[in-house]
Coordinates of C-alpha atoms in Angstrom, one line a residue:
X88 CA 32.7 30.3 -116.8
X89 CA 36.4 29.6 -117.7
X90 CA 38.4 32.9 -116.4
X91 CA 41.9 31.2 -116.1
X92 CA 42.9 33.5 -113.2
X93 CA 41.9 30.6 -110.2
X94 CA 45.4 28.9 -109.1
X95 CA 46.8 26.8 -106.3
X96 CA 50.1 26.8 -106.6
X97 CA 51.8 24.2 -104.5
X98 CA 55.5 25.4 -103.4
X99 CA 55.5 29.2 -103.6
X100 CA 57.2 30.6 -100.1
X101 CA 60.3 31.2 -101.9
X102 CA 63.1 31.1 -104.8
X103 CA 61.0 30.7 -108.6
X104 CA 57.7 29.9 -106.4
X105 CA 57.8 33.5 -104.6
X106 CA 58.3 35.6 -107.6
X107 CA 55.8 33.7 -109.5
X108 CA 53.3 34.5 -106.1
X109 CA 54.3 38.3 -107.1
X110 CA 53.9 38.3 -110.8
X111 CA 50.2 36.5 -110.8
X112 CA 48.9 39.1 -107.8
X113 CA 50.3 42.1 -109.7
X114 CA 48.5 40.5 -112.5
X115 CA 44.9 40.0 -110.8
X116 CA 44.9 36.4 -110.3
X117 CA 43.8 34.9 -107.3
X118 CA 46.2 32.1 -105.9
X119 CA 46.5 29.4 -103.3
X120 CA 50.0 28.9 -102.3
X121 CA 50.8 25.9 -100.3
X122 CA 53.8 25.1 -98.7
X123 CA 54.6 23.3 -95.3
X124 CA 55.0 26.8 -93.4
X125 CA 53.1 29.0 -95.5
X126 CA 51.1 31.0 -93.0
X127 CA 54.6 31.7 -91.0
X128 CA 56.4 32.8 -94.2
X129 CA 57.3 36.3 -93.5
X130 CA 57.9 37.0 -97.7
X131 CA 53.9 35.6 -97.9
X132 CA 52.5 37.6 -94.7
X133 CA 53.6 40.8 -96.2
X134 CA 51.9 39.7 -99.6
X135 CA 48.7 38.3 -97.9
X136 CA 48.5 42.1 -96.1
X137 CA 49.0 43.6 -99.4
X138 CA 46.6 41.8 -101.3
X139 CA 43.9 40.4 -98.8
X140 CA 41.3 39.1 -101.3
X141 CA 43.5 37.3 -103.6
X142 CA 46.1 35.4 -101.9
X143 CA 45.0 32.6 -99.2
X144 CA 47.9 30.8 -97.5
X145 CA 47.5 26.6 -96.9
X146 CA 50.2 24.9 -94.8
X147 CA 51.0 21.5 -97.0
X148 CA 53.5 19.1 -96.7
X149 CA 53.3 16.8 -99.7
X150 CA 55.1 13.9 -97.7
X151 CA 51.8 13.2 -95.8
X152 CA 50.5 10.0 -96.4
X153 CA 46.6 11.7 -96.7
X154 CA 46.1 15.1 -98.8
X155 CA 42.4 14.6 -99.7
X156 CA 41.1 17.0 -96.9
X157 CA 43.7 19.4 -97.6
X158 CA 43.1 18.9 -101.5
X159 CA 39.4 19.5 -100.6
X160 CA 40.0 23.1 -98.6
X161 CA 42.2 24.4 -102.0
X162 CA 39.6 22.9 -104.0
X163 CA 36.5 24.8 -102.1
X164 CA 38.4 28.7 -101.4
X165 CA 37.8 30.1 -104.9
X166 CA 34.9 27.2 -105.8
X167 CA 37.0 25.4 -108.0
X168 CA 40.3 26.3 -109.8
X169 CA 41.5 27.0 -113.1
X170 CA 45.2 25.6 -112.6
X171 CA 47.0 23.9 -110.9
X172 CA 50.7 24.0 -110.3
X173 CA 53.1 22.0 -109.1
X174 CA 56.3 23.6 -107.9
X175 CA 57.4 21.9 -104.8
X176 CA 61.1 20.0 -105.3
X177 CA 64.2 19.2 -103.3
X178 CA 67.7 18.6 -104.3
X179 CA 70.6 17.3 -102.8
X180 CA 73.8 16.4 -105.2
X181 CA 75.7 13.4 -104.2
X182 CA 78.9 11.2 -105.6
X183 CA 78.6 7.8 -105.0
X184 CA 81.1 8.2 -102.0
X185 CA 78.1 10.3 -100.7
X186 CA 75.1 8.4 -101.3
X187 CA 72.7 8.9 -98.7
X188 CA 69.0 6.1 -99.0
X189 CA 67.5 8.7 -97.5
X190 CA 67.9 11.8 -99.7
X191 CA 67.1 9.9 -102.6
X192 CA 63.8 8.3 -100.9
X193 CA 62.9 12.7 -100.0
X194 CA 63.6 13.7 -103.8
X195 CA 61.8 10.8 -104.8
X196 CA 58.8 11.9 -102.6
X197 CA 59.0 14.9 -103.1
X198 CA 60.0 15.2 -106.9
X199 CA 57.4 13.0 -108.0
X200 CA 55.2 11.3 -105.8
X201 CA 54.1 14.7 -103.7
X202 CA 52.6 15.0 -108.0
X203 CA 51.0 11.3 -108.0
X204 CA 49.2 12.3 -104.5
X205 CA 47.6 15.1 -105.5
X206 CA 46.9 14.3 -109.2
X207 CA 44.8 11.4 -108.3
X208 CA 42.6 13.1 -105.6
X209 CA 42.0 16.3 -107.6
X210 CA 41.4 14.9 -111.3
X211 CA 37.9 14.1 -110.3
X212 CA 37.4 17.8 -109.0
X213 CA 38.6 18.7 -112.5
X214 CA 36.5 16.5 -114.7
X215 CA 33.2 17.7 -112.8
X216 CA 34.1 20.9 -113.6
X217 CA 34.5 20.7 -117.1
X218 CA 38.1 22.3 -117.4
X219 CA 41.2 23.4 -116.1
X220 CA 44.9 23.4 -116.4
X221 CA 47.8 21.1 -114.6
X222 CA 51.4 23.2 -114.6
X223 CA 54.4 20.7 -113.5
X224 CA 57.7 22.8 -113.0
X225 CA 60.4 19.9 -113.9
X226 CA 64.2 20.7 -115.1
X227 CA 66.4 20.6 -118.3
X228 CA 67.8 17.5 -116.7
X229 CA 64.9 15.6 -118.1
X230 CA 66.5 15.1 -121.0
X231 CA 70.1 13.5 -120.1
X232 CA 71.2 12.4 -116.3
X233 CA 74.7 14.4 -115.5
X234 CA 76.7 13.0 -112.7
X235 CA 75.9 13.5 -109.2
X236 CA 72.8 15.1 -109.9
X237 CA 70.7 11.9 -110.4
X238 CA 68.8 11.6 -107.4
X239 CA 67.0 15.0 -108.4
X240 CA 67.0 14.5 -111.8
X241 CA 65.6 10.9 -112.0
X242 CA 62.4 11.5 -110.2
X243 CA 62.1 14.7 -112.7
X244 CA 62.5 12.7 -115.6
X245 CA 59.9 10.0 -114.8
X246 CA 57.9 12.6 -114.1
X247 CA 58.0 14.3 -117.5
X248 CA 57.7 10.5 -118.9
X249 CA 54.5 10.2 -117.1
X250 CA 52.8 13.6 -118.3
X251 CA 53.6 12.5 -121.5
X252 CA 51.7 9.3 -121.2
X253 CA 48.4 10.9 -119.3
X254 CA 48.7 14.2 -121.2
X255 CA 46.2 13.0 -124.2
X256 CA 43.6 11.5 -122.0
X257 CA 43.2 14.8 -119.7
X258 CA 43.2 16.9 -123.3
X259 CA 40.0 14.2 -123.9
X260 CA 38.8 15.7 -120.4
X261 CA 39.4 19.2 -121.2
X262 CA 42.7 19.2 -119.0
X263 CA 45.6 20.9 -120.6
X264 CA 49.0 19.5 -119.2
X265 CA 52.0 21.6 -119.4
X266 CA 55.5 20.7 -118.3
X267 CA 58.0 23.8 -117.3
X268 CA 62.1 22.3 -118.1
X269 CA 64.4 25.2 -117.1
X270 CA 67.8 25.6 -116.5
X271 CA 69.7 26.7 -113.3
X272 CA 68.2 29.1 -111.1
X273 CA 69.9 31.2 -108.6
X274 CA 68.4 29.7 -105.4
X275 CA 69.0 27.7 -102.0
X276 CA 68.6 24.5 -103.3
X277 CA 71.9 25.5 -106.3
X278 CA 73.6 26.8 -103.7
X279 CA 74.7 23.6 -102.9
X280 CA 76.5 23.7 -106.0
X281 CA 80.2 23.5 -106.3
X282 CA 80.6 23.6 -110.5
X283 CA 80.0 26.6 -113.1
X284 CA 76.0 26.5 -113.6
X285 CA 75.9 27.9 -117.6
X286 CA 73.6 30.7 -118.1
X287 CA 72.8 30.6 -114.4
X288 CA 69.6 32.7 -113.5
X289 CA 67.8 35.0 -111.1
X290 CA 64.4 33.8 -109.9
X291 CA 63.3 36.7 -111.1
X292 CA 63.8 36.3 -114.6
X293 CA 63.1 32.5 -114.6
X294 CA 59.8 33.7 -113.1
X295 CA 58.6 36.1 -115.7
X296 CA 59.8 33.2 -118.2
X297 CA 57.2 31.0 -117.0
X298 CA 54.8 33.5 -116.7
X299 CA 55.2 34.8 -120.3
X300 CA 54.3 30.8 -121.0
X301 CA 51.4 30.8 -118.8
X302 CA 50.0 33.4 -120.3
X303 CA 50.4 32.3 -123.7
X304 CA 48.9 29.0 -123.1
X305 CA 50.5 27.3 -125.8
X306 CA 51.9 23.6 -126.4
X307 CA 52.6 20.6 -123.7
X308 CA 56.3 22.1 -122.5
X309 CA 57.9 26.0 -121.5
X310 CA 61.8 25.3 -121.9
X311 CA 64.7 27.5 -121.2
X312 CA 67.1 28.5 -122.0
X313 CA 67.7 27.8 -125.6
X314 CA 71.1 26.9 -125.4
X315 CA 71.6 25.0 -122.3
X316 CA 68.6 22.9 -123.3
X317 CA 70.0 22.2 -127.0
X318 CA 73.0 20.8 -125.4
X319 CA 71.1 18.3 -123.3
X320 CA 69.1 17.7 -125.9
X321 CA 72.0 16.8 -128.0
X322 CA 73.4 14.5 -125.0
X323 CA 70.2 12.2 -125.7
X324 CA 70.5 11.7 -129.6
X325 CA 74.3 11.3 -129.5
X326 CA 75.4 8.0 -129.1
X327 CA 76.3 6.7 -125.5
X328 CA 79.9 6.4 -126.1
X329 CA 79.7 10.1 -126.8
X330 CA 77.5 11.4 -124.6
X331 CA 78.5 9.6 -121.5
X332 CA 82.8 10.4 -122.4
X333 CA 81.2 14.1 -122.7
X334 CA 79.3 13.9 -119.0
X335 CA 82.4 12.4 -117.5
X336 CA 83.9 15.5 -118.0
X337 CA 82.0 17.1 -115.4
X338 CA 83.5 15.3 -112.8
X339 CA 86.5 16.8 -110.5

């Protein structure tokens, strides 16, 4: 029977991925979490004591070349799964005086591809079973590339453009696809940031925002906030010589 409270959520040790961990165990669901240290995360110990039937820790590091064994064990824990979501992502900002092959080729990996490895092992799991949901947490920069931000952003964007293509054949399966684009988030990873982040927010509250849209279950994408989005939203109808003159401004 379809009880929507089964999910593996892939990137969870800390930042939006933590306090979504916190929100689903304080709302009886019983999760996965995966990350490449999870059973040495401190933040996740502490929740495993605290809730010993309903959270199981998997080390994963989606840069391995093989997850199907790994796929298999989060697969067999709860005897299938009602969702699964993708939050692992890394980001690095670079000018072109910066560009490093090698952080683009680990957002790349990471950003999208860690999604194309798992996707194509578990669909089959997920068509036996008859249903389930597929969560991919992306970014507002899906809808227009800023400067320096593109090796993060790219991979995001293609992946957004490729749930969009496969999203009507899973809904012929039974598999709902959703896509989470969100703003800045007060984190590690936008530490890194030099430049004012508009309507910057705490994990916390971008958790519950997702949350909220988890629960209601409703429509192919979860986007926040309104009025960062709008803008970049904007960015992609206006005309290049508009939109690109805008973006420029951005630079130092």
């Amino acid at each position: 029977m379809e009880n929507q409270k089964r999910i593996w959520l892939v990137g969870g040790s800390s930042g939006i991925g933590l306090e979504l961990v916190k929100l689903l165990l304080e709302n009886d669901y019983k999760i996965i979490v995966s990350a490449r240290n999870a059973t040495s995360s401190k933040d996740l110990i502490d929740l495993c004591l605290a809730y010993p039937q309903k959270l199981y820790l998997l080390n994963f590091n989606v840069l391995e070349e093989d997850l199907s064994l790994k796929i298999k064990e989060a697969w067999s824990i709860y005897d299938g799964l009602d969702i699964w979501f993708y939050n692992a992502g890394v980001y690095d900002m670079m000018s072109i005086k910066q560009w490093d092959k090698n952080k683009f080729i680990n957002m790349n990996s990471t950003n999208y591809l860690g999604v194309i490895k798992i996707m194509t092992e578990i669909v089959p799991y997920f068509i036996k079973q008859g249903f389930g949901r597929w969560i991919w947490n992306l970014s507002l920069s899906t809808y227009f590339g800023l400067p320096n931000g593109g090796g993060y952003s790219a991979p995001k964007a293609a992946l957004l453009n490729l749930a969009q293509s496969i999203q009507p054949e899973l809904k012929l399966n039974n598999i709902n696809l959703q896509v989470i684009n969100h703003g800045f988030v007060k984190t590690r990873l936008t530490a890194k940031n030099s430049f004012d982040m508009p309507q910057l927010m705490t994990p916390q509250y971008a958790a519950k925002k997702i949350y909220e849209g988890l629960e209601k279950n409703s429509g192919f994408e979860i986007s926040f906030p309104f009025k960062l989005g709008f803008f970049l939203r904007l960015l992609n109808l206006l005309p290049y010589k508009i939109s690109l003159a805008l973006t420029k401004k951005i630079l130092p």
